[in-house]
Coordinates of C-alpha atoms in Angstrom, one line a residue:
A1 CA -91.1 69.4 201.7
E2 CA -93.3 66.1 202.8
H3 CA -94.0 67.3 206.8
Q4 CA -94.9 69.8 208.7
H5 CA -92.9 72.4 210.7
V6 CA -92.7 76.1 212.3
R7 CA -89.8 78.7 210.9
Y8 CA -89.4 81.8 212.7
N9 CA -89.7 85.4 210.9
P10 CA -87.2 87.7 212.3
L11 CA -88.7 90.8 211.1
R12 CA -92.1 90.5 212.8
D13 CA -90.5 87.9 215.5
D14 CA -93.6 85.1 215.5
W15 CA -93.5 82.1 213.7
V16 CA -95.2 80.0 210.7
L17 CA -96.8 76.5 210.7
V18 CA -95.6 74.7 207.2
S19 CA -98.2 71.7 206.0
A20 CA -97.2 71.0 202.9
H21 CA -99.4 67.7 202.8
R22 CA -102.1 70.0 203.2
V23 CA -102.4 71.2 199.6
K24 CA -104.0 67.8 198.6
R25 CA -107.0 67.6 200.6
P26 CA -109.6 67.4 198.1
W27 CA -111.8 71.6 198.0
Q28 CA -115.1 71.4 198.3
G29 CA -115.2 75.4 199.6
Q30 CA -116.0 79.0 198.3
L31 CA -115.0 79.4 194.6
E32 CA -114.3 83.0 193.6
K33 CA -115.6 85.0 190.5
P34 CA -112.7 85.6 188.5
P35 CA -111.7 89.0 187.4
P36 CA -113.6 90.4 184.5
E37 CA -111.7 90.2 181.3
N38 CA -113.9 92.9 179.6
V39 CA -113.0 96.2 181.5
P40 CA -114.0 99.6 179.3
R41 CA -110.9 101.4 178.5
W42 CA -112.9 104.8 179.9
D43 CA -116.2 104.7 181.9
P44 CA -117.8 108.1 183.3
K45 CA -119.4 105.8 185.7
N46 CA -115.7 105.0 187.1
P47 CA -114.6 107.9 189.7
L48 CA -111.3 107.1 188.6
C49 CA -111.1 107.8 184.8
P50 CA -109.8 111.2 183.3
G51 CA -112.8 113.5 183.4
A52 CA -114.9 111.3 185.4
T53 CA -116.9 112.9 188.6
R54 CA -116.4 111.9 192.0
A55 CA -118.7 111.4 195.0
N56 CA -118.1 114.6 196.4
G57 CA -118.6 116.0 193.1
E58 CA -114.6 117.3 191.9
V59 CA -114.1 115.9 188.7
N60 CA -110.9 114.6 187.6
P61 CA -108.7 116.0 185.1
K62 CA -107.7 114.6 181.5
Y63 CA -104.5 113.2 182.8
E64 CA -102.3 111.0 181.0
G65 CA -99.7 110.0 183.6
T66 CA -100.1 109.8 186.7
F67 CA -102.5 111.2 189.3
V68 CA -102.8 112.1 192.6
F69 CA -106.0 113.3 194.5
P70 CA -106.6 113.2 198.5
N71 CA -109.1 110.3 199.7
D72 CA -112.7 111.2 199.0
F73 CA -113.4 109.2 201.9
P74 CA -110.5 109.5 204.6
A75 CA -109.5 107.2 207.4
L76 CA -107.2 109.9 208.8
Q77 CA -107.2 113.6 208.5
P78 CA -105.3 116.0 209.8
D79 CA -107.5 118.2 211.8
A80 CA -109.1 115.4 214.3
P81 CA -109.1 116.2 218.0
E82 CA -107.1 114.6 220.3
P83 CA -109.0 112.1 222.6
D84 CA -110.2 112.7 226.2
D85 CA -107.7 111.5 228.7
S86 CA -108.5 107.7 230.0
D87 CA -109.6 106.8 232.9
H88 CA -108.1 103.3 233.6
P89 CA -104.9 101.9 232.0
L90 CA -107.0 99.2 230.2
F91 CA -108.8 102.0 228.7
R92 CA -106.2 103.9 226.5
A93 CA -106.1 106.0 223.7
A94 CA -104.0 108.7 221.7
P95 CA -104.4 111.0 219.5
A96 CA -104.2 110.3 216.0
Q97 CA -103.7 112.4 212.8
G98 CA -102.9 112.0 208.7
V99 CA -103.9 112.8 205.3
C100 CA -105.1 109.9 202.8
K101 CA -104.3 109.8 199.1
V102 CA -105.4 107.9 196.2
M103 CA -102.8 107.9 193.3
C104 CA -104.2 106.7 189.8
F105 CA -101.1 105.0 187.7
H106 CA -102.8 104.8 184.3
P107 CA -105.7 106.7 182.7
W108 CA -106.4 103.5 181.4
S109 CA -108.6 101.5 183.3
D110 CA -108.5 97.9 181.3
L111 CA -104.3 98.0 182.3
T112 CA -102.7 97.2 185.5
L113 CA -99.1 97.4 185.9
P114 CA -98.1 94.3 184.4
L115 CA -99.5 95.3 181.1
M116 CA -98.0 98.7 181.4
S117 CA -94.4 99.6 179.8
L118 CA -91.2 100.6 181.7
P119 CA -91.3 104.1 181.5
E120 CA -94.9 104.0 182.8
I121 CA -94.1 102.2 185.6
R122 CA -91.0 103.9 185.9
A123 CA -92.7 107.3 186.1
V124 CA -95.3 105.6 189.1
I125 CA -92.0 105.2 191.2
D126 CA -91.7 108.4 190.5
T127 CA -94.4 109.9 191.9
W128 CA -94.5 106.9 194.8
A129 CA -91.0 108.9 195.7
E130 CA -92.5 112.5 195.2
L131 CA -95.6 111.9 198.1
A132 CA -93.1 109.9 200.3
T133 CA -91.1 112.4 200.3
E134 CA -93.6 114.9 200.5
L135 CA -95.4 113.7 203.2
G136 CA -92.7 112.1 204.9
A137 CA -91.3 115.9 205.8
S138 CA -93.9 115.9 208.3
Y139 CA -95.4 112.9 208.7
P140 CA -93.3 109.5 210.2
W141 CA -94.9 107.1 208.6
V142 CA -96.2 106.9 205.3
Q143 CA -98.1 103.7 203.7
I144 CA -98.0 103.0 199.9
F145 CA -100.3 100.4 199.4
E146 CA -102.1 98.9 196.2
N147 CA -105.0 96.3 196.8
K148 CA -105.4 95.0 193.6
G149 CA -108.6 93.1 192.4
E150 CA -112.2 92.7 194.0
M151 CA -110.9 89.5 195.9
M152 CA -108.5 91.9 198.3
G153 CA -111.4 94.9 198.2
C154 CA -110.6 96.8 195.1
S155 CA -113.6 98.5 194.6
N156 CA -112.5 100.5 191.5
P157 CA -111.4 98.3 188.0
H158 CA -108.5 100.6 187.4
P159 CA -105.0 100.5 188.1
H160 CA -104.5 102.5 191.4
C161 CA -103.0 103.1 194.8
Q162 CA -103.0 104.7 198.6
V163 CA -101.3 106.7 200.2
W164 CA -101.6 107.0 204.2
A165 CA -99.5 109.6 206.2
S166 CA -99.7 108.9 209.9
S167 CA -98.7 110.8 212.9
F168 CA -97.9 107.7 214.3
L169 CA -95.9 104.5 213.3
P170 CA -98.4 102.0 212.8
N171 CA -98.0 98.7 214.5
E172 CA -96.3 96.9 211.4
A173 CA -93.8 99.7 211.3
R174 CA -93.1 99.7 214.9
L175 CA -92.5 96.0 214.7
E176 CA -90.1 95.9 212.1
D177 CA -88.4 99.2 213.6
Q178 CA -87.8 96.8 216.5
T179 CA -86.4 93.9 215.6
Q180 CA -84.5 95.5 212.9
R181 CA -82.7 97.7 215.4
Q182 CA -82.0 94.8 217.3
H183 CA -80.7 92.5 214.6
L184 CA -77.8 95.5 213.7
S185 CA -76.9 95.9 217.2
Q186 CA -76.4 92.3 217.4
H187 CA -75.1 91.1 214.3
G188 CA -73.9 94.8 213.4
V189 CA -75.2 94.5 209.5
P190 CA -78.9 95.5 208.7
M191 CA -81.1 92.3 209.1
L192 CA -82.9 92.3 205.4
L193 CA -79.5 93.3 203.5
E194 CA -77.7 90.2 205.1
Y195 CA -80.8 88.5 204.3
A196 CA -80.8 89.6 200.5
E197 CA -77.2 88.4 200.6
Q198 CA -78.2 85.0 202.1
E199 CA -80.9 84.8 199.1
A200 CA -79.2 85.2 196.3
R201 CA -76.2 82.5 197.5
R202 CA -79.0 79.8 198.2
K203 CA -81.4 80.6 195.0
E204 CA -83.8 78.3 196.4
R205 CA -86.5 80.6 196.9
L206 CA -85.6 83.2 194.1
V207 CA -87.9 84.4 191.6
V208 CA -86.6 86.9 190.3
E209 CA -83.1 89.3 190.0
N210 CA -81.5 91.8 188.6
A211 CA -78.0 93.9 189.2
D212 CA -79.8 95.9 192.1
W213 CA -83.4 93.9 193.1
L214 CA -84.2 90.8 193.9
V215 CA -87.6 88.8 194.4
V216 CA -88.0 86.0 196.8
V217 CA -90.5 84.2 198.1
P218 CA -89.1 84.5 201.8
Y219 CA -88.2 81.6 204.0
W220 CA -91.3 82.8 206.7
A221 CA -93.4 83.4 203.7
T222 CA -97.4 83.4 205.1
W223 CA -99.4 83.6 202.3
P224 CA -99.3 80.7 199.6
Y225 CA -96.8 82.9 196.8
Q226 CA -96.1 86.0 199.1
T227 CA -92.7 87.8 197.8
L228 CA -90.4 89.9 199.2
L229 CA -88.7 92.3 196.7
L230 CA -85.4 93.4 198.2
P231 CA -82.8 96.4 197.0
R232 CA -79.1 94.0 197.0
H233 CA -77.6 97.4 198.0
H234 CA -78.1 99.2 201.6
V235 CA -80.7 101.9 200.9
C236 CA -83.6 103.5 204.0
R237 CA -86.2 104.4 201.9
L238 CA -88.0 104.8 198.4
Q239 CA -86.8 108.7 198.2
D240 CA -83.4 107.4 198.2
L241 CA -82.9 105.4 195.2
S242 CA -80.8 106.3 192.5
D243 CA -82.2 107.2 188.5
S244 CA -80.7 103.8 187.6
E245 CA -81.8 102.0 190.7
K246 CA -85.4 103.2 189.7
D247 CA -85.0 101.7 186.2
S248 CA -83.9 98.9 187.4
L249 CA -86.8 98.6 190.2
A250 CA -89.8 98.9 187.4
S251 CA -88.0 96.2 185.0
I252 CA -88.3 93.9 188.3
M253 CA -91.4 95.1 189.4
Q254 CA -93.2 94.1 185.6
R255 CA -90.8 90.4 185.8
L256 CA -92.6 89.6 188.5
L257 CA -96.0 91.4 188.1
I258 CA -96.2 89.1 184.5
K259 CA -95.2 85.7 186.4
Y260 CA -97.8 86.3 188.8
D261 CA -100.4 87.1 186.0
N262 CA -99.3 83.9 184.0
L263 CA -99.8 81.3 187.6
F264 CA -103.5 81.1 186.9
E265 CA -103.8 82.8 183.7
V266 CA -105.6 85.6 185.2
S267 CA -104.8 89.4 186.4
F268 CA -103.6 88.1 190.0
P269 CA -105.6 89.8 193.0
Y270 CA -102.9 91.0 195.6
S271 CA -102.4 93.6 198.5
M272 CA -98.7 95.1 198.5
G273 CA -96.6 97.5 199.9
W274 CA -93.8 99.5 200.5
H275 CA -91.7 99.8 204.2
G276 CA -89.1 102.0 204.9
A277 CA -87.3 103.9 207.6
P278 CA -89.4 106.3 209.1
T279 CA -90.3 110.3 208.2
G280 CA -91.1 113.2 209.9
A281 CA -88.3 113.7 213.1
F282 CA -86.8 110.1 212.5
L283 CA -85.3 112.1 209.5
E284 CA -82.8 113.5 212.0
E285 CA -82.0 110.1 213.3
D286 CA -80.2 107.4 212.9
C287 CA -82.0 104.7 211.1
R288 CA -79.7 102.6 209.9
H289 CA -80.7 99.6 210.7
W290 CA -83.9 99.8 208.0
Q291 CA -84.1 98.4 204.6
L292 CA -86.0 99.3 202.4
H293 CA -88.5 96.7 200.7
A294 CA -92.3 95.8 199.6
H295 CA -94.0 92.6 200.5
Y296 CA -96.7 91.3 197.9
Y297 CA -99.3 89.0 199.5
P298 CA -101.5 87.4 197.1
P299 CA -104.9 85.4 198.4
L300 CA -104.7 82.6 195.6
L301 CA -104.1 78.8 196.6
R302 CA -104.7 76.5 194.0
S303 CA -106.6 78.4 191.0
A304 CA -107.7 81.4 190.4
T305 CA -111.2 80.7 191.9
V306 CA -109.2 78.6 195.4
R307 CA -108.2 81.4 197.1
K308 CA -106.2 80.4 200.5
F309 CA -108.6 82.1 203.8
M310 CA -106.7 83.1 206.9
V311 CA -109.5 82.0 209.6
G312 CA -110.0 79.5 212.3
Y313 CA -106.6 78.5 213.4
E314 CA -105.1 81.1 211.8
M315 CA -107.0 83.6 213.6
L316 CA -106.9 81.8 216.8
A317 CA -103.6 80.3 217.2
Q318 CA -100.9 81.7 214.5
A319 CA -100.5 81.7 210.3
Q320 CA -100.1 78.5 208.6
R321 CA -99.8 77.8 205.0
D322 CA -100.2 74.8 202.7
L323 CA -97.4 74.4 200.3
T324 CA -93.5 75.4 201.1
P325 CA -92.5 78.4 200.0
E326 CA -89.9 76.7 198.7
Q327 CA -92.2 75.4 196.4
A328 CA -94.2 78.2 195.6
A329 CA -90.9 80.1 194.5
E330 CA -89.7 76.9 192.2
R331 CA -93.5 77.6 190.2
L332 CA -93.2 81.3 190.0
R333 CA -89.3 81.0 189.4
S334 CA -90.2 78.5 186.6
L335 CA -92.9 80.7 184.3
S336 CA -92.5 82.7 181.2
E337 CA -92.3 86.4 181.5
V338 CA -94.0 87.3 178.3
H339 CA -97.7 87.7 179.7
Y340 CA -100.2 85.1 178.6
K341 CA -102.2 87.9 177.3

């Protein structure tokens, strides 16, 4: 807690520098603008609202629950041509096809997940599982992710996420596949199942838990208040969850996100995403080494206006954090589970 040291991340096979004493240094750098508190519930100019017209001229239905539509500016398209063959091994390219979808959580723009009811959050989880099943039938990777807040690049104030399905395994997925496969081969148990059992017993990095799930600030966390959401039982994919596990997932997500908002009494920005066993052709393969999990990466460090920047040493050497994961977990753990609003 007082002296710098490095910690190993077995999921990514890399290291993070922990420099807890640096959080005491004075800050005279950039101050972020807190998110707006007066977001209108419905705005005809907001392309995610029910009944609004999007950039391509499509008009949204007057939806009352979740709503999924193709991304109007997709990074991946299903019919992209293959690149030409390379004439040198240092200049390689490979095919990349896929689809990108946007999923609205709720028709009201002034809500976020921690302010939604448990049945509404459960409906979001159900739609996630349906999309994972639908797109995973043909694509090997389905990335569900939410960028919350302007600080994380969210351009529309409306509760939503994105779902990108790709014809290839992205870098993070490929790396997690390798490390988890190696751990099962060497130790006979899925890495993150063993890790969840250890963290449940040690409790020093535990934030919230219930019968099916636990949330920890991982031992190797990079971002100040980064968390890892883990099942207590072995499950490979989101679509494999039982009804009761989906109910308890809705509950623990709500509890975590309320704590996040309560930390600095602000709608807490983050990027989050689900990682599970690959799909497509991998559905026929042995993926026991995988354990479903969700990453939460929030940027705020000291307050609602002071964020952690990943620059300089982090970009050129390795990740570095300014307080220990145990300190971050203790602070999150001690927060109320009643939303400050």
